[in-house]
Coordinates of C-alpha atoms and ligand atoms in Angstrom, one line a residue:
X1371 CA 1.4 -16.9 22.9
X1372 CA -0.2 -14.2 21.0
X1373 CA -3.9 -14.0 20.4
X1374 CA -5.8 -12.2 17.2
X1375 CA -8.7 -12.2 15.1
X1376 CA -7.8 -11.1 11.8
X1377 CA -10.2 -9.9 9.1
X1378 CA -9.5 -10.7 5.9
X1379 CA -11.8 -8.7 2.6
X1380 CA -10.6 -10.9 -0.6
X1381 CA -12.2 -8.0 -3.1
X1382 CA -12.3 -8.6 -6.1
X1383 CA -10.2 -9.6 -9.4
X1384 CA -7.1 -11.5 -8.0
X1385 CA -7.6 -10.4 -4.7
X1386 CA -9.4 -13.7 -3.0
X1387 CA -5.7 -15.7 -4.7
X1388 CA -3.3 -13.3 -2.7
X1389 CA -5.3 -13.4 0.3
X1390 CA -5.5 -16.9 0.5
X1391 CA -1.8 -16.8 0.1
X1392 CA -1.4 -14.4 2.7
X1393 CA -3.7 -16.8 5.3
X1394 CA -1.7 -19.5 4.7
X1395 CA 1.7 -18.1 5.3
X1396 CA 0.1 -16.6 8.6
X1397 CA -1.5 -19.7 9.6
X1398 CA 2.1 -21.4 9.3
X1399 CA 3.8 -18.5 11.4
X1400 CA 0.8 -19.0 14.0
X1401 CA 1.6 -23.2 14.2
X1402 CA 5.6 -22.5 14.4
X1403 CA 5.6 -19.8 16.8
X1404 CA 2.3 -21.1 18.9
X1405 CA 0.1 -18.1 18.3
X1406 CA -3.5 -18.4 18.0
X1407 CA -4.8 -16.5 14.9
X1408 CA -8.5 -16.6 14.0
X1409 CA -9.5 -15.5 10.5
X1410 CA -13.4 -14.0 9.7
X1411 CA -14.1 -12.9 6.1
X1412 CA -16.0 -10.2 4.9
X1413 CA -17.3 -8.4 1.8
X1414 CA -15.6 -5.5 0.2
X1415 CA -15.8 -4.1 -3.3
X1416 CA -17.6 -5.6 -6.3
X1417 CA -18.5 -8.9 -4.6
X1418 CA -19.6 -7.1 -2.1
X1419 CA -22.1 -5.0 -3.9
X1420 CA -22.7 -8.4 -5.7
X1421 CA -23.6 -10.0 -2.6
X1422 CA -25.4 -7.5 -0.2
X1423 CA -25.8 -4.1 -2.9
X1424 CA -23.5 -2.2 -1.3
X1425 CA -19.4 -1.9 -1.8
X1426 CA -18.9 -1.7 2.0
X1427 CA -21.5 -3.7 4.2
X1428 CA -21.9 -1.9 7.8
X1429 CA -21.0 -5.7 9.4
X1430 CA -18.0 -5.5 7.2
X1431 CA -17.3 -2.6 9.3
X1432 CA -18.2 -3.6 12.3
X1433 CA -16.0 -7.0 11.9
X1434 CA -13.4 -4.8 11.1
X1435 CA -13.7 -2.3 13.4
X1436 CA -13.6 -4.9 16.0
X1437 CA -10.5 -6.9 15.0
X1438 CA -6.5 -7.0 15.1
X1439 CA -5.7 -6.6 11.9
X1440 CA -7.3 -6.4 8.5
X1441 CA -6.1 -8.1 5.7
X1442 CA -6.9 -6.9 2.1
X1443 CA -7.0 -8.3 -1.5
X1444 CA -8.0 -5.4 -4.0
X1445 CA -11.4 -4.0 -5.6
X1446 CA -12.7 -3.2 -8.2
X1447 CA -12.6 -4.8 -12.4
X1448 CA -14.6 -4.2 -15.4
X1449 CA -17.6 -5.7 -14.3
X1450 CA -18.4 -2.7 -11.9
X1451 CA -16.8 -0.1 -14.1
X1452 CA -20.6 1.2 -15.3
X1453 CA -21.2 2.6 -11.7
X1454 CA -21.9 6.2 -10.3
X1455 CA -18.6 7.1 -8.0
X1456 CA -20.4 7.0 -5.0
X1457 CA -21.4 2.8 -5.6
X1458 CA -18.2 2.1 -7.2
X1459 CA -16.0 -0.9 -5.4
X1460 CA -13.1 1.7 -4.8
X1461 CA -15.5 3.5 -2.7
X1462 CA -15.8 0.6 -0.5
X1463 CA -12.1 0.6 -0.1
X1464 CA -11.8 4.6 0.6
X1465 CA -14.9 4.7 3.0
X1466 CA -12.9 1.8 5.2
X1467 CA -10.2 3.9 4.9
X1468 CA -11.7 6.8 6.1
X1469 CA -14.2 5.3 8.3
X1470 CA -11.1 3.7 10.6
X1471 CA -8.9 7.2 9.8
X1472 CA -6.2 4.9 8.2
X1473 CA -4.4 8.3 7.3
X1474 CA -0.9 6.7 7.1
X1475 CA -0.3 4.7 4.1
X1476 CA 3.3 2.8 4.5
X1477 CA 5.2 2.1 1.2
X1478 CA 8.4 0.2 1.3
X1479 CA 10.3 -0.2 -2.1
X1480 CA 13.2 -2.5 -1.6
X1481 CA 15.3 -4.1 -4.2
X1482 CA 15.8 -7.8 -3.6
X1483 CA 19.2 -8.6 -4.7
X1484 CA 18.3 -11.6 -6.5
X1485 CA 15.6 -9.5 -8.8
X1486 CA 17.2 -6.8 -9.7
X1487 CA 17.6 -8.3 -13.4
X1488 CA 13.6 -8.2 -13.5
X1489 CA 13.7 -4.6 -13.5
X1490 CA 13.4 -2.4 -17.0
X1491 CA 16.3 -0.3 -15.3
X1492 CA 20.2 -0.9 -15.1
X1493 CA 21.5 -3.1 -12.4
X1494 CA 23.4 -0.6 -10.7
X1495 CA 20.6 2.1 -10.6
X1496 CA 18.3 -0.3 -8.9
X1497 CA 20.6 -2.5 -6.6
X1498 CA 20.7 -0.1 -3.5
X1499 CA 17.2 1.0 -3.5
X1500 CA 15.7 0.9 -0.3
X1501 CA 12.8 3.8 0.7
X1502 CA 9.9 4.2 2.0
X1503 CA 6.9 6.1 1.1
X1504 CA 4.5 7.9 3.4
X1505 CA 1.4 8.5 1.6
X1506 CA -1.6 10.4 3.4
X1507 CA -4.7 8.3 2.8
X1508 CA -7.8 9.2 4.0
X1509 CA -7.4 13.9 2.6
X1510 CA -6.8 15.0 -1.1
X1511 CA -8.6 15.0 -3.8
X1512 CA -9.9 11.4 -3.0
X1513 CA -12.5 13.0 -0.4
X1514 CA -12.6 16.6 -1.0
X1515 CA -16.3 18.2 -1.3
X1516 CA -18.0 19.6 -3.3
X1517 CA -17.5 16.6 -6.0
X1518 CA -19.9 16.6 -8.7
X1519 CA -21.2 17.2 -12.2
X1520 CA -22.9 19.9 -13.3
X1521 CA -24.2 21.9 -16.3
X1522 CA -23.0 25.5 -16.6
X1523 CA -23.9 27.5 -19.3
X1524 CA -25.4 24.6 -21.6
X1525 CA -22.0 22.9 -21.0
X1526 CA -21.6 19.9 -18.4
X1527 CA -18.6 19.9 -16.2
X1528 CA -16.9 17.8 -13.4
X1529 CA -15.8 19.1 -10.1
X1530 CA -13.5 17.6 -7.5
X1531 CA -11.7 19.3 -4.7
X1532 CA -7.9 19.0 -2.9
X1533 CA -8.3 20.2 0.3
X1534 CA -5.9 19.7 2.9
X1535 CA -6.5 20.6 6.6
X1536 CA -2.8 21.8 8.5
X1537 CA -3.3 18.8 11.2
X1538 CA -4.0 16.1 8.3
X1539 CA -0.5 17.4 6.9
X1540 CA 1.0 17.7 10.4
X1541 CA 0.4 14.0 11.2
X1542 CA 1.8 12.3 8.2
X1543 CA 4.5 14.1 8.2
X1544 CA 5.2 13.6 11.7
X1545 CA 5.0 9.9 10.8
X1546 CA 7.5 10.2 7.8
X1547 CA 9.8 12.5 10.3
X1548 CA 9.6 9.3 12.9
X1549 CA 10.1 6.8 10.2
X1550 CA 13.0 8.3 9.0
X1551 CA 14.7 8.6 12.8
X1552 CA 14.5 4.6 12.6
X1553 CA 16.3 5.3 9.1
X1554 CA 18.9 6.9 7.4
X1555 CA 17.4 10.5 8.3
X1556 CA 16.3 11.8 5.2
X1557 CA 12.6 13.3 4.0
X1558 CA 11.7 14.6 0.8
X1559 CA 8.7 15.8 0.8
X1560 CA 6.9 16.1 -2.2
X1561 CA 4.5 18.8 -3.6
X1562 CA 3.5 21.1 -6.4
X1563 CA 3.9 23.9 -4.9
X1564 CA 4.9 26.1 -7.3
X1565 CA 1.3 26.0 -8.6
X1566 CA -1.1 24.4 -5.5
X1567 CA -2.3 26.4 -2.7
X1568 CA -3.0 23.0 -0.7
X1569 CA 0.6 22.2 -1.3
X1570 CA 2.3 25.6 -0.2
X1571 CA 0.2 24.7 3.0
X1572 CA 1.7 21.0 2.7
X1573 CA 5.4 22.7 2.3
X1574 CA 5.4 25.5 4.9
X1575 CA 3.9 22.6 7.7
X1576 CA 6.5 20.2 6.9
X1577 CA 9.1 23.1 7.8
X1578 CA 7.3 23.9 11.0
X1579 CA 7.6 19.8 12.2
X1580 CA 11.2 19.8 11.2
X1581 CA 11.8 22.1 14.1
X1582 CA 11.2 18.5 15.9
X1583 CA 13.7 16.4 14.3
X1584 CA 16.8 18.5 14.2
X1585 CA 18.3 14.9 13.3
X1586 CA 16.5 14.4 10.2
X1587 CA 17.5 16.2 7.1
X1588 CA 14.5 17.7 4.9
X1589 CA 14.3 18.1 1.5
X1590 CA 11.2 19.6 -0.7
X1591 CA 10.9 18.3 -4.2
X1592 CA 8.2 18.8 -7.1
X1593 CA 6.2 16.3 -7.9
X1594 CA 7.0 16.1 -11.7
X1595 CA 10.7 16.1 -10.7
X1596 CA 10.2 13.4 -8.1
X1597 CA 9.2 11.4 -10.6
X1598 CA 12.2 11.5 -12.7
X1599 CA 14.7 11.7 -9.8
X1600 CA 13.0 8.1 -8.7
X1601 CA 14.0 7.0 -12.4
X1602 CA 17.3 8.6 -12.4
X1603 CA 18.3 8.4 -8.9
X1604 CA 16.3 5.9 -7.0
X1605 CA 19.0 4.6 -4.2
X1606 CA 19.4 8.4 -3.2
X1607 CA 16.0 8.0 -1.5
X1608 CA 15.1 7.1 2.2
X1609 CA 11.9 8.1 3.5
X1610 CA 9.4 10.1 0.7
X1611 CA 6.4 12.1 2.2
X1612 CA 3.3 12.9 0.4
X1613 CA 0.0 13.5 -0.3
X1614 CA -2.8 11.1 -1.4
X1615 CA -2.9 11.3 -5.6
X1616 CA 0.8 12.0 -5.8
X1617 CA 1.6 9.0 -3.7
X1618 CA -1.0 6.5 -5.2
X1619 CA 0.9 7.2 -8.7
X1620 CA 4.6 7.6 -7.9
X1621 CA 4.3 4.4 -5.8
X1622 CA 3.1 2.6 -8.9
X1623 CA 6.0 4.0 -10.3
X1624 CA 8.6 3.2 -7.7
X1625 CA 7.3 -0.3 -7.8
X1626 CA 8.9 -1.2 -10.7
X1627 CA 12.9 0.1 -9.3
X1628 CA 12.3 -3.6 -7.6
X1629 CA 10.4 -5.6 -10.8
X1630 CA 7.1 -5.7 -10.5
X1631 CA 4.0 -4.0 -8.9
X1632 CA 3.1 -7.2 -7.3
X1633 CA 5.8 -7.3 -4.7
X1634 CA 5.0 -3.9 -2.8
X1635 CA 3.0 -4.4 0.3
X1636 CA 1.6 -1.7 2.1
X1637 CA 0.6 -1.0 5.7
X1638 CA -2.5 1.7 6.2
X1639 CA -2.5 3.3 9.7
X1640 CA -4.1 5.6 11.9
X1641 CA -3.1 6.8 15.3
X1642 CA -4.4 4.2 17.2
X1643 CA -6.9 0.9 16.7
X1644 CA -6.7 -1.8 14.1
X1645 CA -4.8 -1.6 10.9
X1646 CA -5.6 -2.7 7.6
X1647 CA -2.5 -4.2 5.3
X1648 CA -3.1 -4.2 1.5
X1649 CA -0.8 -5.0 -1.8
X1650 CA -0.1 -1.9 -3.8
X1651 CA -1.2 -3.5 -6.4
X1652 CA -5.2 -3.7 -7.9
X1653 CA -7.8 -6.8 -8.4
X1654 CA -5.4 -7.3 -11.9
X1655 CA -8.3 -8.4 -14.1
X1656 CA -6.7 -9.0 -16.9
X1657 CA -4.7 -12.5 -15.1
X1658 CA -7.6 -12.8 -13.0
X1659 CA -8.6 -16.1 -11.9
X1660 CA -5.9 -17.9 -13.8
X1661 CA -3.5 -19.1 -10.6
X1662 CA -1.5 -16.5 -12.1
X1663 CA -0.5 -13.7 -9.7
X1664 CA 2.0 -12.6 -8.0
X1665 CA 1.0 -13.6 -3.9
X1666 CA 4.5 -11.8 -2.9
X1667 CA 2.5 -7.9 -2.2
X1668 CA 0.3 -9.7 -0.4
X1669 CA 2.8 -12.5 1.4
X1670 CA 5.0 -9.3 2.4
X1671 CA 1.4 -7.4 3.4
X1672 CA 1.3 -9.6 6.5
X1673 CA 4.3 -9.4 7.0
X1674 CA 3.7 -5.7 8.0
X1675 CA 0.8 -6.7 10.2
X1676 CA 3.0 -8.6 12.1
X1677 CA 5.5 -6.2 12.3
X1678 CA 3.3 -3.2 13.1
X1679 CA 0.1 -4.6 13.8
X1680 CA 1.3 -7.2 16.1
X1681 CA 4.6 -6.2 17.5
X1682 CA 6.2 -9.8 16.2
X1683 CA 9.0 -9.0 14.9
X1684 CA 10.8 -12.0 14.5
X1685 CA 7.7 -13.6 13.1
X1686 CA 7.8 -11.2 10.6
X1687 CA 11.5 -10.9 9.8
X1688 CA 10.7 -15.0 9.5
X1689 CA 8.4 -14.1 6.3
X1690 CA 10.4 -11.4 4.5
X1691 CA 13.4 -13.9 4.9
X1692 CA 11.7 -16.3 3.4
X1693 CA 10.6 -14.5 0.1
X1694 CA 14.2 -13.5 -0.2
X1695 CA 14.8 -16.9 0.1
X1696 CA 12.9 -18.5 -2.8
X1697 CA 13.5 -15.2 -4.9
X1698 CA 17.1 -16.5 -4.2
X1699 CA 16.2 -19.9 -5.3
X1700 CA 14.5 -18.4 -8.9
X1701 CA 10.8 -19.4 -8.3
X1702 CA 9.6 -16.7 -10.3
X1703 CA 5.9 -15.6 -11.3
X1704 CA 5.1 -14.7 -14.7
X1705 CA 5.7 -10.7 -13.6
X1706 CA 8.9 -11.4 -12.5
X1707 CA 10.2 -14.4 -14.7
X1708 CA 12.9 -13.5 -17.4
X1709 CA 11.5 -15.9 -20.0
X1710 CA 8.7 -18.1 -20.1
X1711 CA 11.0 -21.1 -18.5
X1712 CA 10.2 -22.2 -14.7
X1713 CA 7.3 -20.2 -14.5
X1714 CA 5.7 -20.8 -11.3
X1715 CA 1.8 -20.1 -10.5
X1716 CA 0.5 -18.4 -7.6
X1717 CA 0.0 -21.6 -5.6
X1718 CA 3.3 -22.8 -6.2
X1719 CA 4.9 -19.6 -5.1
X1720 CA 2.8 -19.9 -2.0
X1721 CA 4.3 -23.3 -1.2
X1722 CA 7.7 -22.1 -1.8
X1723 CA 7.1 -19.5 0.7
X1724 CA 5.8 -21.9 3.2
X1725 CA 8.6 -24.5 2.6
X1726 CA 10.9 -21.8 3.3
X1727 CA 9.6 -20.6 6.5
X1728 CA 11.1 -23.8 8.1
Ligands
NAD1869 P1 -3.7 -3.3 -11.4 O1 -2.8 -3.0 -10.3 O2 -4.9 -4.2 -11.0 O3 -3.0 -4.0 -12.6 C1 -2.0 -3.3 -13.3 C2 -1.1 -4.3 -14.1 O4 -0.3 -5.0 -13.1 C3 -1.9 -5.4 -14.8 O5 -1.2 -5.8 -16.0 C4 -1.8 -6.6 -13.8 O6 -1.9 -7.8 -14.4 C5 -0.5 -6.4 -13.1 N1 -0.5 -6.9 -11.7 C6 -1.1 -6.3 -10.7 N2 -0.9 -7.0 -9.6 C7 -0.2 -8.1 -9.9 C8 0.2 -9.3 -9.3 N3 0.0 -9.5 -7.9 N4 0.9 -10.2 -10.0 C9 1.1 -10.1 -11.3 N5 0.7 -9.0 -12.0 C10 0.0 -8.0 -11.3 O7 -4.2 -1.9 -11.9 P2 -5.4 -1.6 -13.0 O8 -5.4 -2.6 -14.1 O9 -5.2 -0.2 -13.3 O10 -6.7 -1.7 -12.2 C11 -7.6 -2.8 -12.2 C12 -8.7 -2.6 -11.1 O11 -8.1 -2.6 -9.8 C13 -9.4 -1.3 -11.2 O12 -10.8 -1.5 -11.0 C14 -8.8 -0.5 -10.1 O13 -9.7 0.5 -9.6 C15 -8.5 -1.5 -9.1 N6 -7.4 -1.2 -8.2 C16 -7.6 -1.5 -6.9 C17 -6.6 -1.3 -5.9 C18 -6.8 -1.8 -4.5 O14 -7.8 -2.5 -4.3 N7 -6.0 -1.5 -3.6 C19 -5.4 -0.8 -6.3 C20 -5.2 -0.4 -7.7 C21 -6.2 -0.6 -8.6
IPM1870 C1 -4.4 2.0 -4.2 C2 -5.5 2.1 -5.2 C3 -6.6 2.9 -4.6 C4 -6.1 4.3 -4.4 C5 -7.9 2.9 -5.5 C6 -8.4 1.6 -5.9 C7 -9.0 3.6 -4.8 O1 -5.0 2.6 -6.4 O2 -4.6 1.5 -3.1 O3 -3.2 2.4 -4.5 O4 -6.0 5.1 -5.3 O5 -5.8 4.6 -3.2
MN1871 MN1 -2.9 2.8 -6.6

């Protein structure tokens, strides 16, 4: 029997429906394969500055801090938009980031065979694709200093700053280098370094680690061409390494090789301590609320806590068979559905899921 208190931060939007999704898919792995896991809730984001005036509470820290795993919705919508960047809901979500040094962001994109009709691509582009993408998380432009606005010469301008430290780059792609061992051996690592400093310093550190892996072939690609190639070749990828802005958008991107944006899950790690497991995707305002959403990102989320956080493998392979399973049988959310007919809502899919765990 395994033992954990999770910590679960709905957010915002149509995070609180795919976390609740989430719980109960793990509360029906706990009761099948007699584990004990405890959920405590905390506020993240818009409802938490709603709640306590601040986007990350220093208890939901703490809670976090103190737990197994950490399960998140998404932040951030329209009501919160009005903000100064440093009070924003995303800042919530980059400051647990940062605060836990989640610096390894874990993308899988993998075609399910019985979707690849939902994607705006040809069948046989889409079929074999199977990556993953290693996005840094916690360096980049997302925390470089100075940031700020300023007036020079009567004229107001905006400053933000890519900086990359060579032992931020060294890790990830370490990670991406180890990933890909448990692959098919192959990196691309992705850059602009035909016109960024930070990412000549990316590039020439990714050649030094490769000294490690003689077993792992490497490959450099610009960004603007990597995201063309993951259009026009997608199955030729295996493991894709890169930093934090380039790998928020071309995941966005790559999310719709398998159909929709809410299926990717993600795992956010750091070298040690607790993880946090998050869909791709945002707080989706716009379906919001409606019973709507796709819980699958977030289903396949805890899946990964399982899997990394946990070490439960079979508990996990359990939940990613049985998406495959009612993708098989045609539930479909409105995201994924063909037409309009046997449109299933968030709750239903849920139930599916859990029916099929059996
Ligand atoms: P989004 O990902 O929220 O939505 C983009 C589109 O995808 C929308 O049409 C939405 O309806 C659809 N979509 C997303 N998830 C879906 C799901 N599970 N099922 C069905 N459809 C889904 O991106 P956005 O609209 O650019 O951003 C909205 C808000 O979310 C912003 O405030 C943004 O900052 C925030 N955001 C948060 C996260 C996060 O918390 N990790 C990630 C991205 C965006
Ligand atoms: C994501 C999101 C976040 C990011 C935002 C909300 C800060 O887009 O998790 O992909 O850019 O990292
Ligand atoms: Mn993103």
């Amino acid at each position: 029997m395994t033992q954990k208190t999770i910590t679960v931060l709905p957010g915002d939007g149509i995070g609180p429906e795919v976390t609740t999704a989430a719980i109960e898919v793990l509360e029906r792995i706990a009761q099948k394969f007699h584990h004990k896991f405890s959920f405590q809730e905390g506020y993240i984001g818009g409802s938490a500055i709603d709640a306590k005036g601040e986007p990350l509470p220093e208890e939901t820290k703490e809670m976090s801090a103190k737990s197994d795993g950490i399960l998140l919705g998404a932040v951030g919508g329209p009501d919160w938009d009005h903000l100064p960047g440093a009070k924003r809901p995303e800042k919530g979500l980059l400051e647990i980031r940062k605060s836990l040094d989640l610096y390894a962001n874990l993308r899988p994109v993998k075609a399910y065979s019985s979707l690849v009709g939902a994607s705006p691509l040809k069948r046989e582009k889409v079929e074999e694709v199977d990556f993953l993408i290693v996005r840094e998380l916690t360096g980049g432009l997302y925390f470089g200093e100075p940031r700020k606005r300023e007036e020079v010469n009567g004229e107001e301008q905006a400053v933000d700053t890519l900086v990359y430290k060579k032992s931020e780059i060294r890790r990830i792609v370490k990670r991406a280098f180890e990933a890909a061992q448990l692959r098919k051996g192959k990196v691309v690592s992705v850059d602009k370094a035909n016109v960024l400093e930070s990412s000549r310093l990316w590039r020439e550190t990714v050649d030094e680690c490769k000294t490690d892996y003689s077993n792992v072939e490497l490959d450099h690609m610009l960004v603007d061409n990597a995201a063309m190639q993951l259009i026009s070749q997608p199955d030729a990828f295996d493991v894709i390494v890169t930093e934090n802005m380039f790998g928020d958008i071309l995941s966005d991107e790559a999310s719709m090789l398998t159909g929709s944006l809410g299926l990717l899950p993600s795992a956010s790690l750091g070298a040690t301590g607790v993880g946090l497991y998050e869909p791709v995707h945002g707080s989706a305002p716009d379906i919001a609320g409606k019973n709507l959403a796709n819980p699958l990102a977030a289903i396949a989320s805890s899946a990964m806590m399982l899997k990394y956080g946990f070490q439960l493998e079979k508990e996990a392979a359990r939940v990613e068979e049985a998406i495959e399973k009612v993708l098989g049988d045609g539930y479909r959310t409105a995201d994924i559905a063909q037409d309009s007919t046997g449109v299933v809502t968030t709750t239903e899919m849920t139930e599916a899921v859990i029916k099929a765990l059996e």
